Coordinates of C-alpha atoms and ligand atoms in Angstrom, one line a residue:
X1 CA 113.1 77.8 94.3
X2 CA 113.7 79.8 97.5
X3 CA 115.3 83.2 97.5
X4 CA 116.8 84.7 100.6
X5 CA 117.2 88.5 100.8
X6 CA 119.5 89.7 103.6
X7 CA 119.5 93.1 105.2
X8 CA 118.1 95.0 108.2
X9 CA 114.4 94.1 108.5
X10 CA 111.5 96.2 109.6
X11 CA 108.0 94.7 110.1
X12 CA 105.0 95.2 112.4
X13 CA 103.3 92.9 114.9
X14 CA 100.6 95.3 115.9
X15 CA 99.1 98.7 115.2
X16 CA 101.8 101.3 115.6
X17 CA 99.3 104.2 115.9
X18 CA 98.1 102.5 119.1
X19 CA 101.1 100.7 120.4
X20 CA 103.8 103.1 119.2
X21 CA 107.3 101.8 118.4
X22 CA 106.6 98.6 120.4
X23 CA 104.5 97.5 117.5
X24 CA 107.5 97.3 115.2
X25 CA 110.1 94.5 115.0
X26 CA 113.6 95.3 113.8
X27 CA 116.2 92.7 112.9
X28 CA 119.6 94.3 112.6
X29 CA 120.9 91.4 110.6
X30 CA 117.8 89.8 109.2
X31 CA 116.5 88.0 106.2
X32 CA 113.3 87.5 104.2
X33 CA 112.7 84.1 102.4
X34 CA 110.6 84.2 99.3
X35 CA 109.0 81.4 97.4
X36 CA 106.6 81.4 94.5
X37 CA 105.8 85.1 94.8
X38 CA 105.1 85.0 98.6
X39 CA 107.0 85.5 101.8
X40 CA 107.9 82.1 103.2
X41 CA 109.8 83.2 106.3
X42 CA 111.2 86.3 108.1
X43 CA 113.8 86.3 110.9
X44 CA 117.4 86.5 111.8
X45 CA 119.8 86.0 108.8
X46 CA 121.7 83.3 110.6
X47 CA 118.5 81.3 111.4
X48 CA 117.1 81.6 107.8
X49 CA 120.5 80.7 106.2
X50 CA 120.6 77.5 108.4
X51 CA 116.9 76.7 107.6
X52 CA 117.3 77.2 103.8
X53 CA 120.8 76.2 102.9
X54 CA 120.1 75.7 99.2
X55 CA 118.4 79.1 98.8
X56 CA 119.6 81.6 96.3
X57 CA 121.0 84.6 98.2
X58 CA 120.8 88.4 97.6
X59 CA 122.7 90.2 100.2
X60 CA 121.6 93.9 100.6
X61 CA 124.1 94.6 103.3
X62 CA 123.0 97.4 105.6
X63 CA 120.0 98.3 103.4
X64 CA 116.6 98.3 105.2
X65 CA 114.1 95.7 104.0
X66 CA 110.4 96.7 104.4
X67 CA 107.1 95.9 102.8
X68 CA 106.7 98.1 99.7
X69 CA 104.9 101.4 100.2
X70 CA 101.1 101.7 99.6
X71 CA 99.6 104.9 98.4
X72 CA 96.0 104.9 99.5
X73 CA 94.7 107.8 97.4
X74 CA 96.2 109.0 94.2
X75 CA 94.9 110.4 90.9
X76 CA 97.2 108.8 88.3
X77 CA 95.6 110.9 85.5
X78 CA 97.0 114.0 87.2
X79 CA 100.6 112.8 86.9
X80 CA 101.5 115.4 84.3
X81 CA 100.0 118.4 86.2
X82 CA 101.8 117.8 89.5
X83 CA 103.2 121.0 91.0
X84 CA 100.8 123.4 89.2
X85 CA 101.0 126.8 90.8
X86 CA 98.8 129.2 92.7
X87 CA 95.3 127.8 93.1
X88 CA 93.1 126.5 95.8
X89 CA 90.9 123.4 95.4
X90 CA 88.0 124.5 93.3
X91 CA 90.1 126.8 91.0
X92 CA 92.8 124.2 90.9
X93 CA 90.3 121.6 89.7
X94 CA 88.9 123.9 87.0
X95 CA 92.2 125.3 85.8
X96 CA 94.5 122.3 85.8
X97 CA 92.7 119.1 86.7
X98 CA 89.7 119.0 84.5
X99 CA 91.4 120.1 81.2
X100 CA 94.1 117.4 81.8
X101 CA 91.5 114.7 82.6
X102 CA 89.7 115.5 79.4
X103 CA 92.7 114.3 77.5
X104 CA 92.0 110.8 78.7
X105 CA 89.3 110.4 76.1
X106 CA 92.3 109.4 74.0
X107 CA 93.3 105.8 74.9
X108 CA 96.8 106.4 73.7
X109 CA 97.2 109.3 76.1
X110 CA 95.8 107.2 79.0
X111 CA 98.2 104.4 78.2
X112 CA 101.2 106.8 78.0
X113 CA 100.4 108.4 81.3
X114 CA 99.7 105.1 83.0
X115 CA 103.2 103.9 82.0
X116 CA 104.8 107.1 83.3
X117 CA 102.9 106.9 86.5
X118 CA 103.8 103.2 87.3
X119 CA 107.4 103.9 86.4
X120 CA 107.4 106.8 88.9
X121 CA 105.5 104.8 91.6
X122 CA 107.9 101.9 91.5
X123 CA 111.0 104.2 91.4
X124 CA 109.7 105.6 94.7
X125 CA 109.1 102.2 96.2
X126 CA 105.3 102.3 95.9
X127 CA 104.2 98.7 95.1
X128 CA 100.4 99.1 95.6
X129 CA 98.0 102.0 95.3
X130 CA 94.4 103.0 95.2
X131 CA 93.8 105.3 92.3
X132 CA 91.1 107.5 90.8
X133 CA 90.9 107.3 87.0
X134 CA 88.8 109.7 84.9
X135 CA 85.3 109.4 83.6
X136 CA 86.6 107.5 80.5
X137 CA 86.6 103.7 80.7
X138 CA 89.8 103.8 78.6
X139 CA 91.5 105.5 81.6
X140 CA 90.6 102.5 83.8
X141 CA 91.7 100.0 81.1
X142 CA 95.1 101.7 80.8
X143 CA 95.6 101.7 84.6
X144 CA 94.7 98.0 85.1
X145 CA 96.6 96.8 82.0
X146 CA 99.8 98.5 83.2
X147 CA 99.4 97.2 86.7
X148 CA 98.7 93.7 85.4
X149 CA 101.7 93.8 83.1
X150 CA 103.9 94.5 86.2
X151 CA 102.1 92.0 88.4
X152 CA 101.1 94.6 90.9
X153 CA 98.3 94.6 93.5
X154 CA 96.5 97.7 92.5
X155 CA 93.1 99.2 93.0
X156 CA 91.3 101.8 91.0
X157 CA 87.9 103.0 89.7
X158 CA 86.2 105.1 87.1
X159 CA 85.7 108.6 88.5
X160 CA 82.0 109.5 88.1
X161 CA 80.7 113.1 87.6
X162 CA 77.3 114.1 86.2
X163 CA 76.5 117.6 87.5
X164 CA 76.9 120.8 85.5
X165 CA 79.6 121.8 88.0
X166 CA 81.9 119.5 86.0
X167 CA 82.7 120.6 82.4
X168 CA 80.9 119.2 79.4
X169 CA 83.1 116.4 78.1
X170 CA 83.8 115.2 81.7
X171 CA 80.2 114.4 82.5
X172 CA 78.2 111.2 82.3
X173 CA 74.7 110.5 83.6
X174 CA 73.5 108.5 86.6
X175 CA 72.7 105.5 84.4
X176 CA 76.1 105.7 82.5
X177 CA 78.0 105.8 85.8
X178 CA 76.1 102.8 87.0
X179 CA 76.4 100.8 83.8
X180 CA 80.1 101.6 83.0
X181 CA 81.2 101.2 86.6
X182 CA 79.5 97.8 86.7
X183 CA 81.0 96.7 83.4
X184 CA 84.5 97.7 84.6
X185 CA 83.9 96.1 88.0
X186 CA 82.9 92.8 86.4
X187 CA 85.9 92.9 84.0
X188 CA 88.6 93.8 86.5
X189 CA 87.6 93.1 90.2
X190 CA 89.5 90.1 91.4
X191 CA 91.3 89.6 88.1
X192 CA 94.8 88.6 89.3
X193 CA 95.9 91.0 91.9
X194 CA 93.6 93.8 90.8
X195 CA 90.5 95.3 92.5
X196 CA 87.8 97.7 91.4
X197 CA 86.8 100.6 93.6
X198 CA 83.5 102.5 93.2
X199 CA 84.5 106.1 92.7
X200 CA 82.1 109.0 92.8
X201 CA 84.5 112.0 92.6
X202 CA 82.8 114.0 95.4
X203 CA 79.3 115.2 96.1
X204 CA 79.7 118.7 94.3
X205 CA 80.2 117.0 90.9
X206 CA 77.4 114.4 91.2
X207 CA 73.7 114.7 91.2
X208 CA 71.7 113.0 94.0
X209 CA 70.6 110.5 91.3
X210 CA 74.1 109.6 90.5
X211 CA 75.1 109.1 94.1
X212 CA 72.0 106.9 94.5
X213 CA 72.9 104.9 91.5
X214 CA 76.5 104.3 92.8
X215 CA 75.1 103.5 96.2
X216 CA 72.9 100.8 94.8
X217 CA 75.8 99.4 92.8
X218 CA 77.9 99.3 96.0
X219 CA 75.0 97.5 97.7
X220 CA 75.2 94.8 95.0
X221 CA 79.0 94.6 95.4
X222 CA 79.8 95.3 99.1
X223 CA 83.1 93.4 98.6
X224 CA 84.4 96.4 96.7
X225 CA 85.8 99.5 98.3
X226 CA 84.1 102.9 97.7
X227 CA 86.4 106.0 97.5
X228 CA 85.6 109.6 97.4
X229 CA 86.6 113.0 98.9
X230 CA 85.2 114.5 102.1
X231 CA 85.6 117.8 103.9
X232 CA 88.9 118.8 102.2
X233 CA 88.6 122.6 102.1
X234 CA 86.3 125.1 103.9
X235 CA 85.0 126.7 100.7
X236 CA 84.2 123.2 99.3
X237 CA 82.1 122.4 102.4
X238 CA 80.1 125.6 102.0
X239 CA 79.6 124.6 98.3
X240 CA 78.3 121.2 99.3
X241 CA 75.9 122.8 101.8
X242 CA 74.5 125.1 99.0
X243 CA 74.1 122.1 96.6
X244 CA 72.6 119.8 99.2
X245 CA 70.5 122.1 101.4
X246 CA 68.7 119.2 103.1
X247 CA 72.0 117.5 104.2
X248 CA 72.9 117.6 107.9
X249 CA 76.6 117.9 106.9
X250 CA 79.0 116.8 104.1
X251 CA 79.1 113.1 105.1
X252 CA 75.3 113.1 105.1
X253 CA 75.4 113.7 101.3
X254 CA 77.1 110.3 101.0
X255 CA 75.1 108.6 103.8
X256 CA 71.7 109.5 102.4
X257 CA 72.5 107.8 99.1
X258 CA 74.1 104.6 100.4
X259 CA 77.7 105.7 100.2
X260 CA 78.7 105.3 103.8
X261 CA 80.0 102.0 105.1
X262 CA 82.9 100.0 106.5
X263 CA 84.5 99.6 103.1
X264 CA 84.5 103.4 102.4
X265 CA 87.8 105.3 102.0
X266 CA 87.3 109.0 102.4
X267 CA 90.2 111.3 101.2
X268 CA 91.2 114.3 103.3
X269 CA 88.5 114.5 106.0
X270 CA 90.1 117.5 107.6
X271 CA 87.2 119.7 108.8
X272 CA 84.8 117.1 110.3
X273 CA 81.9 118.0 112.4
X274 CA 81.3 115.9 115.6
X275 CA 78.3 114.1 114.0
X276 CA 80.5 113.1 111.0
X277 CA 83.3 111.9 113.2
X278 CA 80.9 109.8 115.3
X279 CA 79.2 108.2 112.2
X280 CA 82.6 107.4 110.7
X281 CA 83.7 105.7 113.9
X282 CA 80.3 103.9 114.2
X283 CA 80.4 102.4 110.7
X284 CA 84.2 101.7 110.8
X285 CA 85.0 103.7 107.7
X286 CA 88.5 104.6 106.8
X287 CA 90.4 107.8 106.0
X288 CA 93.2 108.6 103.5
X289 CA 95.5 111.3 104.9
X290 CA 97.0 113.4 102.0
X291 CA 99.5 115.7 103.8
X292 CA 101.4 117.1 100.9
X293 CA 98.2 117.9 99.1
X294 CA 96.6 119.4 102.2
X295 CA 99.5 121.9 102.5
X296 CA 100.0 122.4 98.8
X297 CA 96.4 123.3 98.0
X298 CA 96.1 125.0 101.4
X299 CA 93.4 122.7 102.7
X300 CA 94.2 122.3 106.4
X301 CA 95.8 120.1 109.1
X302 CA 94.5 116.5 109.3
X303 CA 94.3 115.2 112.9
X304 CA 96.2 111.9 112.4
X305 CA 96.6 111.0 116.0
X306 CA 93.1 112.0 117.0
X307 CA 91.5 109.9 114.2
X308 CA 93.6 106.9 115.0
X309 CA 92.8 107.2 118.7
X310 CA 89.1 107.4 117.9
X311 CA 89.5 103.9 116.3
X312 CA 89.5 105.0 112.6
X313 CA 91.7 103.2 110.1
X314 CA 94.1 105.8 108.6
X315 CA 96.6 105.4 105.7
X316 CA 98.9 107.8 104.0
X317 CA 98.4 109.0 100.5
X318 CA 100.2 111.2 97.9
X319 CA 97.0 112.5 96.3
X320 CA 99.1 113.2 93.2
X321 CA 98.7 115.7 91.4
X322 CA 97.0 117.8 94.3
X323 CA 99.8 116.3 96.3
X324 CA 103.3 117.6 95.4
X325 CA 105.3 114.3 95.4
X326 CA 105.2 110.7 94.2
X327 CA 107.3 109.7 97.3
X328 CA 105.8 108.1 100.3
X329 CA 108.9 109.2 102.2
X330 CA 108.1 112.8 101.4
X331 CA 104.5 112.1 102.4
X332 CA 105.6 110.7 105.8
X333 CA 107.7 113.9 106.3
X334 CA 104.7 116.0 105.5
X335 CA 102.5 114.0 107.9
X336 CA 105.2 114.5 110.6
X337 CA 105.2 118.3 110.0
X338 CA 101.4 118.6 109.9
X339 CA 101.2 116.7 113.2
X340 CA 103.8 118.9 114.7
X341 CA 101.7 121.9 113.9
X342 CA 98.9 120.2 115.9
X343 CA 101.3 119.6 118.8
X344 CA 101.9 115.9 118.2
X345 CA 105.2 114.3 117.3
X346 CA 104.4 111.1 115.3
X347 CA 107.0 108.4 115.9
X348 CA 109.0 107.1 112.9
X349 CA 107.4 103.7 113.5
X350 CA 104.0 105.3 113.2
X351 CA 104.8 107.2 110.0
X352 CA 106.2 103.9 108.5
X353 CA 103.1 102.0 109.6
X354 CA 100.8 104.6 108.0
X355 CA 102.6 104.0 104.7
X356 CA 102.7 100.2 104.8
X357 CA 100.7 98.0 107.2
X358 CA 98.3 100.7 108.2
X359 CA 97.7 101.7 104.6
X360 CA 97.0 98.0 103.8
X361 CA 94.5 97.9 106.6
X362 CA 92.8 100.9 105.3
X363 CA 92.4 99.2 101.9
X364 CA 91.4 95.9 103.4
X365 CA 94.6 94.3 102.0
X366 CA 96.2 93.5 105.4
X367 CA 96.3 89.8 104.8
X368 CA 98.0 90.3 101.4
X369 CA 100.5 93.2 101.4
X370 CA 101.9 95.9 103.6
X371 CA 104.0 93.8 106.0
X372 CA 106.7 91.2 106.0
X373 CA 105.2 88.0 107.3
X374 CA 104.9 84.4 106.2
X375 CA 102.1 84.0 103.6
X376 CA 102.0 87.6 102.5
X377 CA 102.6 88.5 98.9
X378 CA 106.3 89.3 98.3
X379 CA 106.1 93.0 97.6
X380 CA 109.1 94.6 99.3
X381 CA 111.7 97.3 99.1
X382 CA 115.3 97.8 100.2
X383 CA 116.2 101.3 101.4
X384 CA 119.6 102.9 101.5
X385 CA 119.6 104.9 104.8
X386 CA 122.5 107.0 103.6
X387 CA 121.3 107.9 100.2
X388 CA 122.6 111.5 100.1
X389 CA 125.5 113.2 101.9
X390 CA 123.1 115.2 104.0
X391 CA 121.3 112.0 105.2
X392 CA 124.4 110.0 105.5
X393 CA 126.1 112.5 107.9
X394 CA 123.1 112.7 110.1
X395 CA 122.5 108.9 110.1
X396 CA 126.1 108.4 111.1
X397 CA 125.4 110.1 114.4
X398 CA 122.4 107.9 115.2
X399 CA 122.4 106.0 118.4
X400 CA 119.2 104.0 117.7
X401 CA 117.6 102.4 114.7
X402 CA 114.8 105.0 114.7
X403 CA 117.3 107.8 114.8
X404 CA 119.1 106.2 111.8
X405 CA 115.8 105.9 109.9
X406 CA 114.3 109.3 110.6
X407 CA 116.7 111.3 108.3
X408 CA 115.6 109.2 105.4
X409 CA 111.9 109.8 106.3
X410 CA 112.5 113.6 106.4
X411 CA 115.0 114.0 103.6
X412 CA 114.8 110.9 101.5
X413 CA 113.4 110.5 97.9
X414 CA 113.7 108.0 95.1
X415 CA 117.5 107.9 95.6
X416 CA 116.9 106.0 98.8
X417 CA 115.1 103.1 97.0
X418 CA 117.8 100.6 96.4
X419 CA 115.6 97.6 95.5
X420 CA 112.0 96.8 94.7
X421 CA 110.4 93.4 94.5
X422 CA 106.8 92.8 93.2
X423 CA 105.3 89.4 93.7
X424 CA 108.8 88.1 94.5
X425 CA 110.3 89.5 91.2
X426 CA 112.9 92.2 91.4
X427 CA 111.8 95.3 89.4
X428 CA 114.8 97.5 90.1
Ligands
LIG501 N1 88.2 116.9 95.2 C1 87.5 116.4 94.1 N2 88.4 116.1 93.2 C2 89.6 116.2 93.7 C3 90.9 116.0 93.1 O1 91.1 115.6 92.0 N3 92.0 116.3 94.0 C4 91.8 116.8 95.2 N4 92.8 117.0 96.0 N5 90.6 117.0 95.7 C5 89.5 116.7 95.0
LIG502 ZN1 92.0 113.2 95.6

């Protein structure tokens, strides 16, 4: 059976960070044809209606059809502590994050939060994500079971910590990190649409032995991504230097133990030294930009345009619960504002790219999700570009497509999400 969804269509034919708005293709009266969970065809509505006369039709009118959003760095276990007041990174971890993550020793708690998290993600139009879990294998099970039940393409890994800097109860050992990560990888990587990601939390909470153990597991499974945090806050960088006195810089604490490579995704990467930048470019590593987190926790202003111009793959991320929103629209708005503070106006096409096709590229999923093109998996969303009176009155003045879209980027939230399809099945 073929299904045709009609609406305005936005997709990408190239890298919008490099090509700008010319990388995007907009069809004012377009259509997407779906068959067996995949995109069969994309184009002008009249053409597709003629080509597939027997297709079942869903007319979304003026709604904007796009690939679903992809959140490239999120901590689903921090769902319940989002918007916790008054701390910077290290105190925020100790005060809010670690006590909440301890609760994931209880599989029932993990399952309940996973359900809440996926409900929220889908309500905000996020159809794929790359999440940290906690140290507890049950937290990984809960995440993948929930994603699998919804048929989603989702990535995650067990967060490893074995240093005394992490509280007792949230610590493992180098060997346990290796063994349990490996068992979870073997159980979940490549099962349906799921993928396992090696996840040392960050160098301050791991011993060199643990980083080395995870580096050797990654060498056994180079097909997996490896995610961690890098140079998020100035105090954190000083802490890393005191814990690893031999290291040339923060990135070196990963590089030395085999945790630098083309399939690495580093979160934040705000305060990089020239050597770190050069090495990231050289190996083709990727960066997750977490703008609402970077402003909320007071971390700093990521150089989106500079990183992309240097050839690094960049994707947007909520970093929930350090980030202050589940919405990739709100995340795009924050990325725009942070770039403005650095003197750069990111184009709406670039912001959208960073939350869809660019995010997929960061996660090595660009042949599967993140764009509307024949053969891609049918994860898409329909957006109401007039979802509130404030947005509607501004969009009504728009003279171009981008002018009509930008108010939703800056002011939109889950009310703008008018439809969500996962693997071709409508979820909402
Ligand atoms: N660095 C290490 N762990 C975390 C975390 O959970 N959130 C953020 N924002 N930074 C981190
Ligand atoms: Zn994070």
